[in-house]
XYZ file of C-alpha atoms in Angstrom:
141
model
C -27.335 -17.245 -3.942
C -26.992 -16.198 -0.357
C -24.287 -13.397 -0.406
C -22.652 -11.609 2.789
C -23.530 -7.685 1.934
C -20.040 -6.735 3.415
C -18.185 -9.085 0.808
C -20.801 -7.540 -1.997
C -20.218 -3.878 -1.012
C -15.926 -5.323 -1.056
C -16.336 -6.631 -4.415
C -17.856 -3.756 -5.736
C -15.187 -1.735 -4.878
C -12.596 -3.598 -5.418
C -13.857 -3.446 -9.350
C -14.970 0.924 -9.179
C -11.192 1.380 -7.760
C -9.850 -0.846 -10.831
C -12.424 1.002 -13.344
C -10.983 4.291 -11.453
C -7.142 3.119 -11.829
C -7.727 2.566 -15.430
C -9.284 5.681 -16.332
C -6.789 7.595 -14.356
C -3.852 5.643 -16.228
C -6.078 6.625 -19.786
C -6.426 10.299 -18.798
C -2.771 10.392 -17.411
C -1.287 8.813 -20.758
C -3.539 11.310 -22.923
C -2.050 14.239 -20.477
C -5.584 15.275 -19.020
C -5.618 14.204 -16.029
C -7.867 16.363 -13.328
C -6.616 13.904 -9.650
C -6.340 16.257 -7.063
C -3.447 16.875 -4.752
C -3.694 16.221 -0.973
C -0.157 16.465 -0.572
C 1.520 13.639 0.806
C -2.007 11.913 1.717
C -4.335 8.993 0.729
C -8.040 8.289 1.537
C -8.682 5.054 3.250
C -12.138 3.478 4.720
C -11.999 3.183 8.076
C -15.515 1.549 9.009
C -17.929 3.478 7.311
C -16.169 6.548 6.335
C -13.265 7.736 4.511
C -10.520 9.054 6.345
C -6.883 11.109 5.474
C -3.871 9.076 6.071
C -0.714 10.428 5.475
C 1.994 8.881 3.737
C 4.511 9.152 6.028
C 2.572 7.579 8.578
C 2.508 4.348 6.833
C 5.267 1.689 7.782
C 4.458 -0.882 5.236
C 2.165 -2.159 2.438
C 1.437 -6.089 2.898
C -0.274 -7.563 -0.328
C -3.079 -9.873 -0.009
C -4.218 -11.337 -3.185
C -6.056 -9.192 -4.505
C -6.090 -6.337 -0.990
C -3.676 -4.614 0.101
C -3.033 -4.002 4.196
C -1.427 -0.244 5.436
C 0.186 -0.873 8.646
C 0.435 2.342 10.609
C 1.889 2.524 14.297
C -1.850 3.096 15.245
C -3.778 0.474 13.223
C -4.000 -1.323 9.723
C -6.308 -0.474 6.816
C -7.321 -3.041 3.934
C -7.817 -1.648 0.658
C -9.747 -3.231 -1.725
C -6.544 -2.696 -4.854
C -3.435 -5.001 -5.229
C -0.289 -4.305 -4.434
C 0.671 -2.667 -7.473
C -2.106 -0.568 -8.150
C -1.402 0.591 -4.794
C 2.652 0.970 -5.788
C 1.947 2.558 -9.036
C -0.846 5.385 -7.040
C 1.372 5.905 -4.702
C 4.536 7.027 -6.602
C 5.870 8.711 -3.168
C 9.952 8.660 -3.331
C 9.948 6.562 0.394
C 8.312 3.419 -0.660
C 9.679 0.836 -2.149
C 9.501 -2.657 -3.035
C 11.302 -4.944 -0.606
C 9.652 -8.188 -1.456
C 7.159 -9.634 -3.733
C 4.233 -8.923 -1.395
C 5.577 -5.843 0.206
C 6.625 -2.261 -0.463
C 8.211 -0.249 2.888
C 8.584 3.182 3.795
C 12.242 3.814 3.822
C 11.536 6.741 6.459
C 9.968 4.058 8.498
C 12.919 2.169 8.826
C 14.224 1.783 12.352
C 17.176 -1.290 11.408
C 17.744 -4.294 9.354
C 19.724 -7.425 9.223
C 20.399 -10.188 6.047
C 16.637 -10.995 5.571
C 14.661 -8.935 7.623
C 13.622 -4.828 8.101
C 12.260 -3.226 11.578
C 10.009 -1.055 12.223
C 10.212 -1.141 16.738
C 9.470 -4.651 17.110
C 7.440 -5.342 13.626
C 9.762 -7.009 11.242
C 9.008 -8.007 7.826
C 10.959 -9.812 5.317
C 13.661 -8.246 2.614
C 14.156 -10.420 -0.415
C 17.468 -11.134 -1.750
C 16.567 -9.408 -5.023
C 15.618 -6.258 -3.939
C 18.350 -5.940 -1.051
C 21.072 -4.267 -3.169
C 18.724 -1.446 -3.860
C 17.632 -1.095 -0.216
C 20.871 -0.937 1.133
C 21.543 1.892 -2.113
C 18.302 3.739 -0.989
C 19.410 3.456 3.186
C 22.794 4.779 1.980
C 24.802 2.103 4.024
C 28.231 2.995 4.428
């Protein structure tokens, strides 16, 4: 069959990330994890290389099927892992689920209303089921 090289590489990366996640999860369960800690940063693909991205720079993470899009003030990054996997691996106290398709960096929120969180001019939906937890974490008086 004809195929696009970029799609093939993304699918291979997706499978690799899932296998790595499963292996790391098993190692953590066994207490033998050797994962390196780079502070509060992750490495993401930017064109043909991997770059360090501080977690604090991420405004929010959006699910896009088996991928997740990281939104920063400068640019977007597409990871070939599902949102649930990113949420488990990030395990940062600054991220919280605010919708079934979104994680928000609570340290980057500029404002909110009944249905949306605002990051400057950008707004993302906040579902009713997560609203009370969001208000608690934001320390709304």
